[in-house]
Amino acid sequence: MNYQLVLGVISAYFILLFLISYFTSRKVTADTFFTGDRQSPWFLVAFGMIGASLSGVTFISVPGEVGNTNFYYFQVVLGYTLGYFTIAKVLLPLYYRLNLVSIYSYLEDRFGFWSYKTGAFFFILSRALGSSLRVYLVASVLQLILFDALGIPFWVSVLITVGLIWLYTHRGGIKTVVWTDTLQTLFMLLAVVITIVMIGNDLELKSIGDYFNAVSEDKRSAIFNWDWKAGTNFFKQFISGAFITIVMTGLDQDMMQKNLTCRTIGDAQKNMFWFTIILVVVNLLFLSLGILLYLYAETKGLAIPAKTDELFPFLATQEFSALAGVVFVLGITAAAYSSADSTLTALTTSFCIDFLEIERKYAPEKRVSIRKKVHIAFTGLMFLLVLAFYWLNDQSVINSVFIIAGYTYGPLLGLYSFGLFTKMKVQDKWVPYLAVAAPVLTFIISSNSEKWLWGYKFGFEALILNGALMFLGLFLFRRKG
């Protein structure tokens, strides 16, 4: 690809983001960064959350993973619907009733100080790792198609990436993110649709029926796997999808912070309903794109890259037309920033509210100064984590994200389940130790499950085991009397 064209597209894109940032960050108060003044239109939140949920992982990794595991990922997506229903009917009413800024302050009211800090810490750990992994994926692609041609090393390109995010979010915070995520989701979805149409034209697919037949007749379009021993078994994937959604959306400050900017609980639930429908359709679209990418490569006699994450970038930048390449760059850039910008805002919010307690301890003018320093610190942390993943990761990123989630979100799942579905109190001082023990035991059991459990292999449902072990630990260390 012509790197000058790529640079021009990305520059124009960022001009748009900075314009949005300028208009949304005027007349901000000390709390606007955290709450968006609770004036966000629900339909903007719903549409913008699509981009934040999918990110560059879905954009690149899901289509490529079709070559390894068919459409089995869609079993997880079907499970999402149950998870989002639970969020809308159980968690959102709780958060709105308590008028929360940070959702983890619920744990302090329910259990105590150490439970609260443990929940907030595991969110920061989970989201920092997961989002940095997503940024790493996209930064690697941009390095290949742009920064290598400019002679810019990877660490500099990552620094530019996270620095730009900081620039357009440091004043408006979540208020800016709601609007920029809407724009970024639009660009990402347009990129997918345009790419599908372009591939279809090359494969001589004339109608929607032709597209449907091309995808459905391919053996990789198999959705259901009933082998109970396999990690991609339907029941494992479906149930895991529900729990992944509950923890990675409903128990995640990043995703819930957007919902809590809606004016009312009714608006927030409406947002969740439409968001769920769109998300299912969009994931099916990404999986279908995966089959079309493989069909294109096979038709042209092209060698499939060893790492499936590289298939889409390889075809878009080396084989497709210049227009398709530009569309890809725009889509991958939008995907990267729609996830990372909201993450930095949420991490800053959680640390300021949950650990520094700035609402309780500092005057409004002092809060702004502290929040800015924390925002810069988390930008630096994301930079370092992306570099770490650059050296360590060697597998499909979509799998890496869910593997990390299985270990880091499990304690949150156990804590909230115990809080919502029992009336028991716990010995609060033991909660941090239980939150470390549960993931460790999960790792030991899942690593040896085939030997200990008659060939059973854990997949994403390791998250459920982790949460159950945390729940059990809380029960054993409950306060009696």
Short mmCIF file of C-alpha atoms in Angstrom, two decimals, residues 14-361:
data_model
loop_
_atom_site.label_atom_id
_atom_site.label_comp_id
_atom_site.label_asym_id
_atom_site.label_seq_id
_atom_site.Cartn_x
_atom_site.Cartn_y
_atom_site.Cartn_z
CA PHE A 14 -7.89 12.16 13.84
CA ILE A 15 -8.88 15.64 12.79
CA LEU A 16 -12.48 14.44 13.10
CA LEU A 17 -11.83 12.99 16.55
CA PHE A 18 -10.21 16.19 17.78
CA LEU A 19 -13.13 18.24 16.45
CA ILE A 20 -15.54 16.05 18.42
CA SER A 21 -13.31 16.36 21.48
CA TYR A 22 -13.28 20.15 21.17
CA PHE A 23 -17.06 20.49 21.04
CA THR A 24 -17.80 17.90 23.76
CA SER A 25 -15.22 19.20 26.24
CA ARG A 26 -16.53 22.76 26.41
CA LYS A 27 -18.29 23.81 29.63
CA VAL A 28 -17.09 20.72 31.50
CA THR A 29 -17.22 20.45 35.28
CA ALA A 30 -14.97 18.51 37.64
CA ASP A 31 -17.33 15.52 37.37
CA THR A 32 -18.05 15.59 33.61
CA PHE A 33 -15.03 13.37 32.91
CA PHE A 34 -16.57 10.62 35.07
CA THR A 35 -20.33 10.92 34.48
CA GLY A 36 -20.82 12.82 31.21
CA ASP A 37 -23.27 14.92 33.26
CA ARG A 38 -25.66 11.96 32.83
CA GLN A 39 -27.09 13.49 29.64
CA SER A 40 -26.05 10.98 26.93
CA PRO A 41 -28.77 9.98 24.43
CA TRP A 42 -29.38 6.24 24.81
CA PHE A 43 -29.15 5.51 21.07
CA LEU A 44 -25.67 7.06 20.87
CA VAL A 45 -24.54 4.95 23.83
CA ALA A 46 -25.99 1.79 22.26
CA PHE A 47 -24.34 2.35 18.90
CA GLY A 48 -21.01 3.45 20.36
CA MET A 49 -20.84 0.42 22.65
CA ILE A 50 -20.74 -1.81 19.58
CA GLY A 51 -17.32 -0.48 18.67
CA ALA A 52 -16.03 -0.65 22.24
CA SER A 53 -17.26 -4.26 22.60
CA LEU A 54 -15.86 -5.48 19.29
CA SER A 55 -12.58 -3.57 19.03
CA GLY A 56 -9.70 -4.55 16.79
CA VAL A 57 -9.84 -8.09 18.14
CA THR A 58 -13.15 -8.74 16.42
CA PHE A 59 -12.11 -6.82 13.33
CA ILE A 60 -9.00 -8.92 12.70
CA SER A 61 -9.01 -11.98 14.94
CA VAL A 62 -12.60 -13.24 14.55
CA PRO A 63 -12.52 -13.50 10.71
CA GLY A 64 -9.14 -15.23 10.85
CA GLU A 65 -10.18 -17.64 13.60
CA VAL A 66 -12.88 -19.05 11.27
CA GLY A 67 -10.10 -21.06 9.65
CA ASN A 68 -9.33 -22.76 12.97
CA THR A 69 -12.72 -23.17 14.66
CA ASN A 70 -15.37 -22.58 11.99
CA PHE A 71 -18.32 -20.50 13.23
CA TYR A 72 -18.08 -21.97 16.73
CA TYR A 73 -17.41 -18.50 18.14
CA PHE A 74 -21.05 -17.69 17.30
CA GLN A 75 -22.08 -20.09 20.07
CA VAL A 76 -20.40 -17.65 22.47
CA VAL A 77 -22.24 -14.77 20.80
CA LEU A 78 -25.58 -16.52 21.32
CA GLY A 79 -24.69 -16.78 25.00
CA TYR A 80 -24.13 -13.03 25.04
CA THR A 81 -27.87 -12.46 24.67
CA LEU A 82 -28.59 -14.19 27.99
CA GLY A 83 -25.82 -12.20 29.63
CA TYR A 84 -27.10 -8.86 28.37
CA PHE A 85 -30.63 -9.70 29.52
CA THR A 86 -29.23 -10.34 33.01
CA ILE A 87 -27.37 -7.02 32.96
CA ALA A 88 -30.46 -5.09 31.90
CA LYS A 89 -32.78 -6.70 34.45
CA VAL A 90 -30.47 -7.26 37.46
CA LEU A 91 -27.35 -5.08 37.40
CA LEU A 92 -28.49 -1.84 35.78
CA PRO A 93 -31.42 -1.35 38.20
CA LEU A 94 -28.98 -1.88 41.09
CA TYR A 95 -26.47 0.66 39.78
CA TYR A 96 -29.11 3.30 39.07
CA ARG A 97 -30.85 2.78 42.40
CA LEU A 98 -27.57 3.37 44.24
CA ASN A 99 -26.64 6.27 41.90
CA LEU A 100 -23.13 4.88 41.43
CA VAL A 101 -20.22 6.52 39.62
CA SER A 102 -17.95 3.55 40.16
CA ILE A 103 -19.87 0.28 40.16
CA TYR A 104 -17.43 -1.27 42.66
CA SER A 105 -18.57 1.01 45.49
CA TYR A 106 -21.52 -1.42 45.75
CA LEU A 107 -19.10 -3.97 47.20
CA GLU A 108 -18.18 -1.64 50.06
CA ASP A 109 -21.82 -1.27 51.10
CA ARG A 110 -22.44 -5.00 50.76
CA PHE A 111 -19.27 -6.52 52.27
CA GLY A 112 -16.76 -3.91 53.41
CA PHE A 113 -13.58 -2.02 52.62
CA TRP A 114 -11.35 -4.90 51.43
CA SER A 115 -14.04 -6.39 49.19
CA TYR A 116 -14.50 -2.99 47.56
CA LYS A 117 -10.79 -2.50 46.94
CA THR A 118 -10.40 -6.08 45.69
CA GLY A 119 -13.19 -5.64 43.14
CA ALA A 120 -11.77 -2.36 41.87
CA PHE A 121 -8.25 -3.82 41.68
CA PHE A 122 -9.35 -6.81 39.63
CA PHE A 123 -11.22 -4.54 37.23
CA ILE A 124 -8.09 -2.42 36.72
CA LEU A 125 -6.00 -5.55 36.23
CA SER A 126 -8.51 -7.13 33.83
CA ARG A 127 -9.17 -4.09 31.71
CA ALA A 128 -5.57 -2.93 31.57
CA LEU A 129 -4.42 -6.33 30.31
CA GLY A 130 -7.36 -6.95 27.95
CA SER A 131 -7.36 -3.53 26.34
CA SER A 132 -3.59 -3.40 26.01
CA LEU A 133 -3.77 -6.72 24.19
CA ARG A 134 -6.34 -5.24 21.80
CA VAL A 135 -4.19 -2.17 21.18
CA TYR A 136 -1.17 -4.42 20.60
CA LEU A 137 -3.01 -6.26 17.83
CA VAL A 138 -3.92 -3.10 15.97
CA ALA A 139 -0.59 -1.40 16.60
CA SER A 140 1.12 -4.42 15.01
CA VAL A 141 -0.98 -4.03 11.88
CA LEU A 142 -0.40 -0.28 11.63
CA GLN A 143 3.30 -0.92 12.12
CA LEU A 144 3.26 -3.30 9.15
CA ILE A 145 1.34 -1.07 6.76
CA LEU A 146 2.54 2.38 7.79
CA PHE A 147 5.24 2.88 10.39
CA ASP A 148 7.73 0.38 8.95
CA ALA A 149 7.63 2.30 5.67
CA LEU A 150 8.36 5.51 7.58
CA GLY A 151 11.25 3.89 9.46
CA ILE A 152 9.51 4.37 12.83
CA PRO A 153 10.19 1.60 15.39
CA PHE A 154 7.31 -0.22 17.09
CA TRP A 155 7.74 1.44 20.49
CA VAL A 156 7.48 4.90 18.91
CA SER A 157 4.35 3.99 16.95
CA VAL A 158 2.71 2.66 20.14
CA LEU A 159 3.68 5.84 21.98
CA ILE A 160 2.02 7.88 19.22
CA THR A 161 -1.09 5.67 19.41
CA VAL A 162 -1.67 6.00 23.15
CA GLY A 163 -0.57 9.64 23.12
CA LEU A 164 -3.26 10.56 20.62
CA ILE A 165 -5.89 8.82 22.74
CA TRP A 166 -4.82 10.83 25.76
CA LEU A 167 -4.98 14.06 23.78
CA TYR A 168 -8.62 13.79 22.72
CA THR A 169 -9.97 12.33 26.00
CA HIS A 170 -8.05 14.22 28.71
CA ARG A 171 -10.65 16.98 29.11
CA GLY A 172 -14.09 15.59 28.20
CA GLY A 173 -13.53 12.02 29.40
CA ILE A 174 -16.60 9.80 29.10
CA LYS A 175 -18.65 12.62 27.53
CA THR A 176 -16.18 12.75 24.62
CA VAL A 177 -15.88 8.97 24.45
CA VAL A 178 -19.65 8.46 23.97
CA TRP A 179 -19.51 10.62 20.82
CA THR A 180 -16.16 9.43 19.44
CA ASP A 181 -17.19 5.79 19.92
CA THR A 182 -20.27 6.46 17.80
CA LEU A 183 -18.14 7.78 14.96
CA GLN A 184 -15.64 4.96 15.31
CA THR A 185 -18.32 2.27 15.31
CA LEU A 186 -19.78 3.74 12.13
CA PHE A 187 -16.42 3.64 10.36
CA MET A 188 -15.67 0.12 11.55
CA LEU A 189 -18.99 -1.29 10.33
CA LEU A 190 -18.75 0.55 7.02
CA ALA A 191 -15.31 -0.96 6.53
CA VAL A 192 -16.63 -4.49 7.04
CA VAL A 193 -19.62 -4.05 4.72
CA ILE A 194 -17.54 -2.42 1.97
CA THR A 195 -14.90 -5.16 2.24
CA ILE A 196 -17.54 -7.89 1.96
CA VAL A 197 -19.03 -6.23 -1.12
CA MET A 198 -15.61 -5.85 -2.76
CA ILE A 199 -14.69 -9.49 -2.14
CA GLY A 200 -18.12 -10.55 -3.39
CA ASN A 201 -17.64 -8.63 -6.62
CA ASP A 202 -14.30 -10.34 -7.17
CA LEU A 203 -15.87 -13.75 -6.48
CA GLU A 204 -18.76 -12.84 -8.83
CA LEU A 205 -21.44 -12.90 -6.13
CA LYS A 206 -24.33 -10.95 -7.65
CA SER A 207 -27.03 -10.95 -4.97
CA ILE A 208 -27.57 -11.33 -1.24
CA GLY A 209 -28.62 -14.91 -1.97
CA ASP A 210 -25.26 -15.57 -3.63
CA TYR A 211 -23.46 -14.26 -0.55
CA PHE A 212 -25.64 -16.40 1.71
CA ASN A 213 -25.02 -19.53 -0.36
CA ALA A 214 -21.27 -18.94 -0.56
CA VAL A 215 -21.05 -18.69 3.22
CA SER A 216 -23.58 -21.37 4.21
CA GLU A 217 -22.23 -24.00 1.80
CA ASP A 218 -18.69 -23.64 3.10
CA LYS A 219 -17.81 -26.30 5.68
CA ARG A 220 -16.31 -23.61 7.92
CA SER A 221 -19.81 -22.15 8.49
CA ALA A 222 -20.66 -24.94 10.97
CA ILE A 223 -21.97 -23.21 14.09
CA PHE A 224 -22.63 -26.01 16.56
CA ASN A 225 -20.19 -28.47 18.13
CA TRP A 226 -21.78 -31.15 20.34
CA ASP A 227 -18.58 -32.95 21.39
CA TRP A 228 -18.71 -32.56 25.18
CA LYS A 229 -14.95 -33.01 25.55
CA ALA A 230 -14.06 -30.23 23.11
CA GLY A 231 -13.34 -26.70 24.30
CA THR A 232 -15.75 -25.47 21.60
CA ASN A 233 -18.73 -27.60 22.72
CA PHE A 234 -22.03 -25.69 22.35
CA PHE A 235 -23.07 -25.78 26.00
CA LYS A 236 -19.60 -24.73 27.16
CA GLN A 237 -19.52 -21.87 24.66
CA PHE A 238 -23.10 -20.69 25.23
CA ILE A 239 -22.88 -20.65 29.02
CA SER A 240 -19.39 -19.15 28.86
CA GLY A 241 -20.69 -16.44 26.53
CA ALA A 242 -23.38 -15.49 29.04
CA PHE A 243 -20.92 -15.26 31.90
CA ILE A 244 -18.27 -13.51 29.80
CA THR A 245 -20.87 -10.85 28.99
CA ILE A 246 -21.93 -10.45 32.61
CA VAL A 247 -18.35 -9.92 33.80
CA MET A 248 -16.83 -8.10 30.79
CA THR A 249 -19.81 -5.74 30.43
CA GLY A 250 -22.00 -5.84 33.52
CA LEU A 251 -19.16 -5.96 36.07
CA ASP A 252 -16.83 -3.78 34.02
CA GLN A 253 -16.52 -0.07 34.82
CA ASP A 254 -15.53 0.67 31.23
CA MET A 255 -18.76 -0.63 29.69
CA MET A 256 -21.09 0.33 32.54
CA GLN A 257 -19.75 3.87 32.75
CA LYS A 258 -21.26 4.53 29.33
CA ASN A 259 -24.63 3.11 30.39
CA LEU A 260 -24.61 5.20 33.55
CA THR A 261 -24.35 8.38 31.46
CA CYS A 262 -27.91 7.78 30.20
CA ARG A 263 -30.60 10.00 31.67
CA THR A 264 -32.76 7.23 33.21
CA ILE A 265 -32.75 3.50 33.92
CA GLY A 266 -35.34 3.10 31.16
CA ASP A 267 -32.99 4.67 28.64
CA ALA A 268 -30.12 2.47 29.82
CA GLN A 269 -32.20 -0.70 29.45
CA LYS A 270 -33.42 0.39 26.03
CA ASN A 271 -29.80 0.93 25.06
CA MET A 272 -28.89 -2.59 26.21
CA PHE A 273 -31.76 -4.18 24.28
CA TRP A 274 -30.87 -2.62 20.92
CA PHE A 275 -27.17 -3.03 21.53
CA THR A 276 -27.67 -6.79 21.98
CA ILE A 277 -29.56 -7.21 18.70
CA ILE A 278 -27.03 -5.20 16.70
CA LEU A 279 -24.09 -7.00 18.30
CA VAL A 280 -25.37 -10.45 17.31
CA VAL A 281 -25.88 -9.36 13.70
CA VAL A 282 -22.49 -7.66 13.53
CA ASN A 283 -20.64 -10.70 14.88
CA LEU A 284 -22.34 -12.88 12.27
CA LEU A 285 -21.17 -10.37 9.68
CA PHE A 286 -17.57 -10.65 10.88
CA LEU A 287 -17.68 -14.45 10.78
CA SER A 288 -19.10 -14.35 7.26
CA LEU A 289 -16.29 -12.02 6.26
CA GLY A 290 -13.88 -14.66 7.54
CA ILE A 291 -15.22 -17.29 5.13
CA LEU A 292 -15.12 -14.83 2.23
CA LEU A 293 -11.49 -14.01 3.03
CA TYR A 294 -10.56 -17.70 2.97
CA LEU A 295 -12.54 -18.25 -0.25
CA TYR A 296 -10.76 -15.31 -1.87
CA ALA A 297 -7.33 -16.60 -0.86
CA GLU A 298 -8.12 -20.13 -2.06
CA THR A 299 -9.58 -18.90 -5.37
CA LYS A 300 -6.46 -16.83 -6.03
CA GLY A 301 -4.13 -19.63 -4.96
CA LEU A 302 -2.64 -17.51 -2.16
CA ALA A 303 -0.80 -19.03 0.79
CA ILE A 304 -2.71 -18.65 4.07
CA PRO A 305 -0.57 -16.96 6.76
CA ALA A 306 0.50 -19.24 9.62
CA LYS A 307 -1.05 -16.86 12.18
CA THR A 308 -4.75 -16.43 11.39
CA ASP A 309 -4.72 -12.88 12.80
CA GLU A 310 -2.59 -11.93 9.80
CA LEU A 311 -5.03 -13.10 7.09
CA PHE A 312 -7.23 -10.00 6.85
CA PRO A 313 -4.33 -7.50 7.10
CA PHE A 314 -2.32 -9.47 4.52
CA LEU A 315 -5.12 -9.54 1.95
CA ALA A 316 -6.23 -5.96 2.55
CA THR A 317 -2.76 -4.47 2.22
CA GLN A 318 -1.14 -6.80 -0.31
CA GLU A 319 -3.89 -8.20 -2.54
CA PHE A 320 -6.99 -6.01 -2.49
CA SER A 321 -7.43 -2.74 -4.37
CA ALA A 322 -6.13 0.56 -3.00
CA LEU A 323 -9.69 1.52 -2.00
CA ALA A 324 -10.12 -1.71 -0.07
CA GLY A 325 -6.79 -1.08 1.65
CA VAL A 326 -7.87 2.40 2.69
CA VAL A 327 -11.17 1.06 3.98
CA PHE A 328 -9.30 -1.56 6.01
CA VAL A 329 -6.96 1.03 7.53
CA LEU A 330 -9.91 3.22 8.47
CA GLY A 331 -11.76 0.27 10.01
CA ILE A 332 -8.81 -1.04 12.01
CA THR A 333 -7.94 2.43 13.27
CA ALA A 334 -11.53 3.02 14.38
CA ALA A 335 -11.63 -0.40 16.04
CA ALA A 336 -8.45 0.29 17.99
CA TYR A 337 -9.42 3.67 19.33
CA SER A 338 -13.05 2.86 20.16
CA SER A 339 -11.81 0.34 22.71
CA ALA A 340 -8.72 2.07 24.04
CA ASP A 341 -10.17 5.56 24.62
CA SER A 342 -13.00 4.33 26.83
CA THR A 343 -10.61 2.03 28.69
CA LEU A 344 -8.28 4.86 29.67
CA THR A 345 -11.28 6.88 30.84
CA ALA A 346 -12.68 3.97 32.88
CA LEU A 347 -9.32 3.08 34.45
CA THR A 348 -8.85 6.71 35.44
CA THR A 349 -12.37 6.85 36.87
CA SER A 350 -11.98 3.66 38.89
CA PHE A 351 -8.61 4.63 40.37
CA CYS A 352 -9.72 8.17 41.23
CA ILE A 353 -13.05 7.14 42.76
CA ASP A 354 -12.19 3.74 44.24
CA PHE A 355 -8.64 4.24 45.49
CA LEU A 356 -7.99 7.98 45.78
CA GLU A 357 -11.60 8.70 46.81
CA ILE A 358 -11.39 12.15 45.25
CA GLU A 359 -15.13 12.82 45.62
CA ARG A 360 -14.84 12.46 49.39
CA LYS A 361 -11.41 13.95 50.05
#
